[in-house]
Structures are given as C-alpha cells and as structure tokens.
C-alpha cells in the first residue's frame, strides 16, 4: 500500500494539529470568545501522534507540519518534534505559528529538529495587528522573526491573509519585506471558514489585487521554482530580491491537482481535504497498524478530485462548521 488516491496523487505531507487552543483571537478565524474547545481527554497524546506517523512513514510520508490552534501553547511541543524527527523516512518538520511565543522557544525547537517555520502576520502596524488578532502584540512576533533569521531557521515564510479594507493598504510594506532578507511572504485568500460572523463576503479579495499593486509600483515579478514545501503556492520573486512572494488562492483558483496534503486533527480525525466535510476517526485504531492502514486507505478513497469550499462552509448535517483553528490550518 502507498498513499496514492484515486486520482494518482501521491501524498507525502501531513499537517498535524496538536491543539485547538490559541492565545489569539484573529477576526477571520474565530469570534472574540474563541471556539468551543475540545476536552483534554479528546486530544491525541504525543505518543498517539508519533504512533500515527510511524504507520504512515513506510507508506511514503516524508514531510510534517505542526499546527493548531496555536501549537506553541501546548506544553512539550519540542519533545514531540524531537520524537517525530527520529522516525525513519521523515525528512522535514515545519511549524505554523502566530509567532507570539516563538522567540524564547526557538533554541529548544531547533535543537529538537525543527527545520522551518511559517509565521502568520497580517499587519506590520501595531494597532492594526492588535485589532486583527484582538489581543496580539506585534513586537513579540517581530522579535521571533528576527531571532529565527539570525539563527538561520530559513526559509522563513510569513503568511498574510489579505482582507479588503483591513490590510490591503499594506501590500507595499509586505512586498518590501522580501527585498533585503530571505523572507518569503505568502498572501493567502481569505476563506469562508470562520463560521462565526459574515465578514467574509465583505472582506474577501482575490490575490490578483497584489499582482496589480506590485505592477503599479513598478516591481518586476519573475516566476520562481523550487522553494521548499511550496506545494500549493504560486511563487514569484521581485527582480533582485532575497525573498519571494507566494500566492495561495484556494478561493479564486483550484490547486487540487498538485495537492499532496493530508491532515490529522487534534482529536484524531484523518482528513484528506481541508474543504470537504469527510473525516475518519483514526484514534481507536492507533494500536492496530493493520486496521489503521485500512482506515487510511478508506480516507484516501474519499479524497475528491477538486475541493468544493461550499461543502465545508455549509457544515455537517447539524450545520456545524469547523474553523481553521479546529481543523488545523
Ligand atoms: N495559530 C497558528 C497561526 O496562526 O499560524 C496556526 C494555526 S492557523 C489556523 C493556520 C493558518 O490559517 C494561519 O496562517 C491563518 O492565517 C490561516 N487562517 C485561519 N483562518 C483563515 C481563513 N478564514 N482564511 C484564510 N486563512 C485562514
Ligand atoms: Fe489563533 Fe492562528 Fe486562528 Fe489566529 S489564525 S486565532 S493565531 S489559530
């Protein structure tokens, strides 16, 4: 058995959500009171996560991303990274974080095998950053980014969710970040996954807006290939810049034909696609590799050729929509 689906896509990449808890309350991700949290006993233990990866790595799994909620709020995340990096076949472990807790944790994360980090940062203005995250402190995030640059944890990717009337006036500042440092800014289209307010229809902006702005500023964008872990991003480089600019446009443009991602939610659901409701509870099979393999196979067979964001945004039979913090972004 390998991790191939019905459309010939071979999956080598797993995003693991280790918690649904978060220290921020980003406006596009959750309401100001947060989300309905899982009970502690519903969340996979680190041993269970390691066991899951050990079953998938002989089938072709090579790359892991630790995410959440905010992964750095879960105690001992560096030990999990240490255990995962010791699994035969695993070549790359990355982390997606809001960066607030990163700076004091960097050394131990890197010592345990963290190779790369994506930091979510939607504004470079302290007041607007606070408004978007509701409680965040920009200074702490910038310290984390600078420290990661100094320590050579590269490529550093900055994830920016573009929102009309919120941060679209800062496109120039984000483009400029890529000029002098190996920073890769990835603009992400706002996806209608919050399930809390109806902000999406007012704030969604297709990423062409960034290309138009770059052209208007006289930046020459050259297509770029070969940036590590860039499966779903279309990547460009401003002529002469150290870093690059990525576009992740799941709303205006499908990248499904090149999608090699799988997901494991914090409560042990195997999810072949972010945008469909289908998920398989693998927790109960974690002690039995053969049963687990057959559940994985079943999960892969559920992966559709293309996503249909509506299938996710309409929710399940009870109308329940999981936010990115609950699925694992
Ligand atoms: N807390 C970490 C962070 O913010 O980086 C990791 C989890 S977060 C859910 C992962 C990514 O999902 C972040 O880059 C965030 O900006 C993105 N995200 C969350 N909700 C989104 C939405 N509705 N549309 C687009 N991106 C979203
Ligand atoms: Fe937390 Fe990340 Fe969601 Fe922001 S995007 S609320 S940091 S999980």
XYZ file of C-alpha atoms and ligand atoms in Angstrom:
364
model
C 0.000 0.000 0.000
C 1.112 3.597 -0.595
C -0.519 6.962 -0.010
C -1.929 7.362 -3.522
C -5.536 8.421 -4.067
C -7.963 7.615 -6.881
C -6.596 10.481 -8.986
C -2.923 9.417 -8.874
C -1.828 11.988 -6.272
C 0.867 10.535 -4.014
C 0.691 12.048 -0.554
C 3.947 12.660 1.297
C 2.865 15.553 3.519
C 0.864 15.552 6.764
C -0.330 18.574 8.702
C -0.784 17.667 12.340
C -2.923 19.841 14.567
C -1.766 19.350 18.150
C -4.277 21.618 19.868
C -7.417 23.651 19.194
C -6.390 26.216 21.845
C -4.969 29.585 20.889
C -3.583 32.666 22.626
C -5.003 34.977 19.904
C -8.484 35.573 18.514
C -7.930 36.526 14.864
C -11.051 38.080 13.384
C -11.101 35.761 10.339
C -10.584 32.619 12.387
C -12.855 32.859 15.429
C -15.205 35.064 17.411
C -13.916 37.142 20.306
C -14.946 34.481 22.810
C -12.948 31.850 20.938
C -14.272 28.464 19.845
C -15.927 25.615 21.678
C -12.864 23.759 22.918
C -12.292 20.019 22.987
C -11.925 18.351 26.379
C -8.333 17.486 27.243
C -9.078 13.774 27.041
C -10.353 14.179 23.473
C -6.974 15.471 22.290
C -4.442 12.989 20.912
C -1.439 12.397 23.153
C 2.035 12.932 21.720
C 2.561 9.153 21.835
C -0.551 8.653 19.697
C 0.622 11.244 17.156
C 4.055 9.615 16.945
C 2.379 6.197 16.528
C 0.271 7.525 13.649
C 3.299 8.959 11.845
C 5.210 5.695 12.336
C 2.490 3.843 10.441
C 2.420 6.366 7.579
C 6.156 6.885 7.040
C 6.805 3.431 5.488
C 3.928 4.240 3.091
C 5.693 7.345 1.746
C 5.097 10.116 4.285
C 8.126 12.438 4.273
C 7.146 15.907 5.459
C 5.298 17.093 8.541
C 3.851 20.406 9.643
C 2.844 21.009 13.245
C -0.071 23.403 13.578
C -3.194 24.132 15.597
C -4.847 26.271 17.124
C -1.555 27.697 18.291
C 0.936 24.814 18.533
C 3.321 26.680 20.836
C 0.716 26.869 23.621
C 0.828 23.082 24.059
C 3.399 22.044 26.645
C 6.317 19.918 25.461
C 5.873 20.580 21.720
C 9.681 20.472 21.378
C 9.662 16.885 22.701
C 7.069 15.917 20.092
C 9.259 17.444 17.375
C 12.239 15.524 18.769
C 10.355 12.211 18.646
C 8.986 12.860 15.144
C 12.386 13.811 13.749
C 13.727 10.425 14.901
C 11.233 8.484 12.727
C 12.840 6.794 9.715
C 11.779 8.430 6.450
C 10.737 11.797 7.924
C 12.865 14.407 6.153
C 11.307 17.712 7.070
C 9.422 19.096 10.068
C 7.957 22.593 9.921
C 5.738 24.638 12.222
C 2.941 27.139 11.586
C 2.640 29.635 14.419
C 1.363 33.111 15.180
C 4.896 33.802 16.443
C 3.977 35.397 19.774
C 5.704 32.702 21.837
C 8.408 31.853 19.335
C 11.456 33.816 20.416
C 12.034 32.240 23.847
C 11.305 28.757 22.450
C 13.426 28.868 19.289
C 16.573 27.222 20.624
C 14.822 24.199 22.047
C 12.631 23.798 18.961
C 15.666 23.886 16.660
C 17.712 21.611 18.942
C 14.930 19.043 18.613
C 14.880 19.092 14.817
C 12.571 21.933 13.718
C 13.655 22.829 10.184
C 11.310 25.610 9.114
C 8.707 27.995 10.393
C 5.712 29.800 8.900
C 4.619 32.823 10.886
C 1.173 34.337 10.469
C 1.343 38.110 10.423
C -1.412 40.168 8.851
C -0.207 43.684 9.629
C 3.078 45.449 10.363
C 1.256 48.251 12.197
C 0.982 47.602 15.961
C -2.559 48.996 16.258
C -3.944 47.149 13.266
C -2.186 43.930 14.297
C -3.887 44.241 17.664
C -7.239 44.870 16.004
C -6.933 41.825 13.723
C -5.727 39.451 16.446
C -7.804 41.197 19.144
C -5.098 40.583 21.790
C -1.779 40.233 19.956
C 1.488 42.093 20.475
C 3.338 42.814 17.233
C 6.649 43.438 18.955
C 6.839 39.858 20.222
C 6.184 38.466 16.736
C 8.845 40.684 15.153
C 11.342 39.546 17.792
C 10.526 35.936 16.901
C 11.037 36.624 13.177
C 14.349 38.420 13.727
C 15.604 35.732 16.024
C 14.650 32.987 13.536
C 16.506 34.893 10.793
C 19.627 35.300 12.963
C 19.646 31.639 13.903
C 19.257 30.547 10.282
C 15.855 28.886 10.541
C 15.198 29.530 6.852
C 13.296 29.825 4.602
C 11.055 31.879 6.883
C 7.577 32.228 5.476
C 5.191 34.959 6.551
C 1.509 34.142 5.992
C -0.694 37.166 5.285
C -4.464 36.748 4.973
C -5.485 39.564 2.657
C -8.679 41.392 3.647
C -10.305 44.228 1.742
C -10.498 47.391 3.811
C -8.402 45.849 6.594
C -4.812 45.240 5.498
C -4.885 45.721 1.723
C -3.284 49.141 2.207
C -0.146 47.362 3.433
C 0.651 45.312 0.338
C 3.654 47.521 -0.421
C 5.141 47.085 3.080
C 4.821 43.300 2.820
C 6.372 43.235 -0.661
C 9.250 45.340 0.667
C 9.964 42.791 3.427
C 11.223 40.367 0.753
C 13.798 42.754 -0.708
C 16.678 42.559 1.794
C 16.121 39.363 3.790
C 15.362 35.729 2.885
C 11.748 36.233 3.915
C 9.017 34.630 1.857
C 5.738 36.478 2.107
C 2.747 34.353 1.158
C -0.550 36.095 0.598
C -3.488 33.835 1.434
C -7.009 34.357 0.188
C -9.492 34.796 2.974
C -11.502 31.584 3.118
C -15.106 31.459 4.331
C -14.317 29.061 7.175
C -14.877 31.154 10.262
C -18.461 30.078 10.728
C -18.926 32.885 13.264
C -19.659 36.124 11.524
C -20.497 37.055 7.984
C -17.361 39.107 7.452
C -16.078 37.031 4.526
C -18.351 38.394 1.801
C -17.323 41.978 2.702
C -13.612 41.324 3.155
C -12.684 38.682 0.587
C -10.210 39.987 -2.003
C -8.766 37.848 -4.830
C -4.968 37.838 -4.855
C -4.802 39.465 -8.278
C -5.047 42.672 -6.262
C -1.481 42.044 -5.035
C -0.133 41.440 -8.527
C -1.813 44.601 -9.785
C -0.378 46.607 -6.887
C 3.137 45.200 -7.487
C 2.921 46.063 -11.180
C 1.635 49.563 -10.350
C 4.639 50.097 -8.063
C 6.993 49.126 -10.884
C 8.133 45.839 -9.266
C 9.074 43.250 -11.866
C 7.885 39.805 -10.704
C 9.720 36.742 -12.025
C 8.283 33.236 -11.567
C 10.204 31.132 -9.049
C 10.516 27.401 -8.685
C 11.867 25.027 -6.089
C 11.121 26.726 -2.759
C 10.990 24.001 -0.089
C 7.482 22.967 0.959
C 5.696 25.176 -1.522
C 3.243 22.657 -2.968
C 0.142 24.823 -3.172
C 1.684 28.294 -3.526
C 2.338 30.070 -6.792
C 5.691 31.797 -6.197
C 7.302 34.929 -7.644
C 10.402 36.989 -6.880
C 10.767 40.746 -7.269
C 13.768 41.289 -9.507
C 16.879 41.338 -7.262
C 15.036 40.463 -4.009
C 16.374 37.962 -1.433
C 12.972 36.570 -0.581
C 9.915 35.643 -2.619
C 6.199 36.318 -2.807
C 3.709 33.471 -2.755
C 0.036 33.357 -3.614
C -2.218 30.793 -2.022
C -5.520 31.230 -3.753
C -7.856 28.385 -2.857
C -10.968 30.505 -3.449
C -10.290 32.003 -6.869
C -8.233 29.142 -8.233
C -8.045 25.394 -7.503
C -4.614 23.938 -6.742
C -6.095 20.498 -6.126
C -4.305 18.648 -8.920
C -0.958 19.180 -7.150
C -2.262 18.682 -3.601
C -0.265 16.057 -1.682
C -1.533 17.077 1.760
C -3.235 15.075 4.413
C -4.416 16.288 7.794
C -4.711 14.905 11.293
C -6.933 16.938 13.613
C -6.181 17.419 17.308
C -8.986 14.981 18.167
C -7.675 12.220 15.919
C -9.660 12.689 12.717
C -7.860 11.883 9.470
C -8.886 14.438 6.850
C -7.939 14.017 3.194
C -9.061 17.558 2.232
C -9.497 20.768 4.197
C -12.542 21.830 2.215
C -14.702 18.741 2.405
C -16.518 17.509 5.499
C -15.214 13.931 5.220
C -13.031 12.820 8.099
C -12.251 9.451 9.625
C -11.738 8.806 13.306
C -8.398 7.017 13.493
C -7.851 7.270 17.239
C -9.497 3.971 18.005
C -7.221 2.181 15.501
C -3.921 3.648 16.673
C -2.920 0.474 18.472
C -3.575 -1.695 15.448
C -1.446 -0.782 12.404
C -3.367 -3.051 10.033
C -6.762 -1.567 10.908
C -5.193 1.894 10.785
C -3.813 1.271 7.304
C -7.227 0.228 6.062
C -8.795 3.395 7.545
C -6.115 5.486 5.816
C -6.888 3.730 2.548
C -10.582 4.432 3.069
C -9.739 8.089 3.815
C -7.675 8.445 0.646
C -10.506 6.966 -1.405
C -12.735 9.778 -0.086
C -10.489 12.494 -1.480
C -12.281 14.297 -4.276
C -10.639 15.445 -7.460
C -11.343 19.061 -6.612
C -12.342 20.823 -3.462
C -15.678 22.443 -3.080
C -15.342 25.093 -0.443
C -19.119 25.230 -0.066
C -19.107 21.653 1.179
C -17.034 22.802 4.131
C -18.744 26.126 4.722
C -22.251 24.670 4.816
C -21.223 22.469 7.725
C -22.235 18.923 8.551
C -25.790 17.591 8.958
C -26.157 19.709 12.088
C -24.860 22.773 10.218
C -21.654 22.719 12.274
C -18.686 24.372 10.565
C -15.165 23.767 11.846
C -12.906 26.849 11.781
C -9.255 26.640 10.721
C -8.260 26.564 14.396
C -10.423 23.468 14.873
C -9.264 21.630 11.749
C -5.635 22.698 11.842
C -4.565 25.407 9.424
N -2.156 29.631 15.117
C -1.247 29.360 14.069
C -1.146 30.508 13.113
O -1.998 31.390 13.145
O -0.209 30.496 12.322
C -1.559 28.081 13.320
C -2.995 27.769 13.015
S -3.809 28.915 11.937
C -5.429 28.227 11.881
C -3.048 28.495 10.393
C -3.212 29.486 9.275
O -4.579 29.527 8.913
C -2.800 30.908 9.609
O -1.820 31.353 8.684
C -4.079 31.696 9.464
O -3.835 32.976 8.989
C -4.849 30.843 8.482
N -6.300 31.054 8.530
C -7.151 30.908 9.569
N -8.424 31.174 9.210
C -8.367 31.511 7.892
C -9.337 31.894 6.932
N -10.633 32.011 7.237
N -8.914 32.156 5.659
C -7.606 32.050 5.318
N -6.639 31.678 6.180
C -7.022 31.421 7.455
Fe -5.150 31.520 16.596
Fe -3.927 31.016 14.304
Fe -6.624 31.192 14.431
Fe -5.161 33.396 14.753
S -5.260 32.117 12.898
S -6.889 32.748 16.055
S -3.393 32.637 15.773
S -5.386 29.652 15.374
